[in-house]
């Protein structure tokens, strides 16, 4: 599923690549098993950057249940990339709200853009991102945020090519337990 700039068409909740048939469409409940398997691959990839990203036992089933709640939430969107009937990636976004002390309180947040390893670097992630941008735009969202894990140069490069800029740093401290 390759495409060059300007070769994507967006019609009725679908993004279609014109160079090869790759469809971006809203996820359905029957897609959740495949999405959760791609999520596990995504999380195992991220675990190399930080051990806290390693999913615990049973996480895939818990994530699948979480996805069901997301499908029912009008402020969340899950989309999939499908090539010849096979789901090869997914993306998730949500609409969030800041406290009313800011001029811009509504913003979009992209939680995941994941493409199965064998299909990375083909433009599928960009097509998924475009699908979320379309949804955010249809909901009058003009600012989008995403997290990038420290050390994940591939993801940082991807998001910078999408026009994102680094603007805040999240820091973390683990406190000793009282045991």
XYZ file of C-alpha atoms in Angstrom, residues 8 10 13-15 24-27 75-80 90-95 108-114 124-146 158-159 162 164:
55
model
C -5.004 9.845 -1.321
C -11.055 10.696 1.194
C -15.105 7.829 6.104
C -12.619 6.009 3.898
C -9.146 6.943 2.727
C -8.595 3.239 5.701
C -11.977 2.757 7.330
C -13.639 2.994 10.737
C -13.025 -0.067 12.881
C -15.389 11.330 21.180
C -13.089 8.460 20.245
C -12.217 7.054 16.848
C -10.540 3.815 15.819
C -9.664 3.303 12.174
C -7.956 0.434 10.378
C -4.812 0.792 13.073
C -4.951 4.237 14.614
C -6.840 5.639 17.583
C -7.679 9.196 18.493
C -9.853 11.024 20.958
C -11.184 14.485 21.573
C -7.412 16.037 19.571
C -5.103 13.377 20.920
C -3.698 10.528 18.846
C -3.105 7.590 21.160
C -1.858 4.998 18.651
C -0.761 4.674 15.062
C 0.466 1.125 14.596
C 0.335 3.210 5.770
C 0.963 5.133 8.996
C 0.637 8.398 7.088
C -2.648 7.234 5.570
C -3.927 6.290 9.033
C -2.875 9.682 10.400
C -4.695 11.383 7.511
C -7.819 9.406 8.363
C -7.686 10.714 11.935
C -6.999 14.257 10.728
C -10.157 14.043 8.615
C -12.196 12.919 11.630
C -10.742 15.653 13.861
C -11.464 18.275 11.187
C -15.069 17.060 10.858
C -15.413 17.615 14.610
C -13.943 21.159 14.417
C -10.741 20.133 16.205
C -7.809 22.262 15.050
C -5.017 21.187 17.427
C -3.757 17.616 17.747
C -1.288 16.136 20.218
C 0.486 12.788 20.495
C 7.287 10.168 11.533
C 5.436 12.791 13.579
C 3.494 14.981 9.718
C 4.108 17.999 14.629
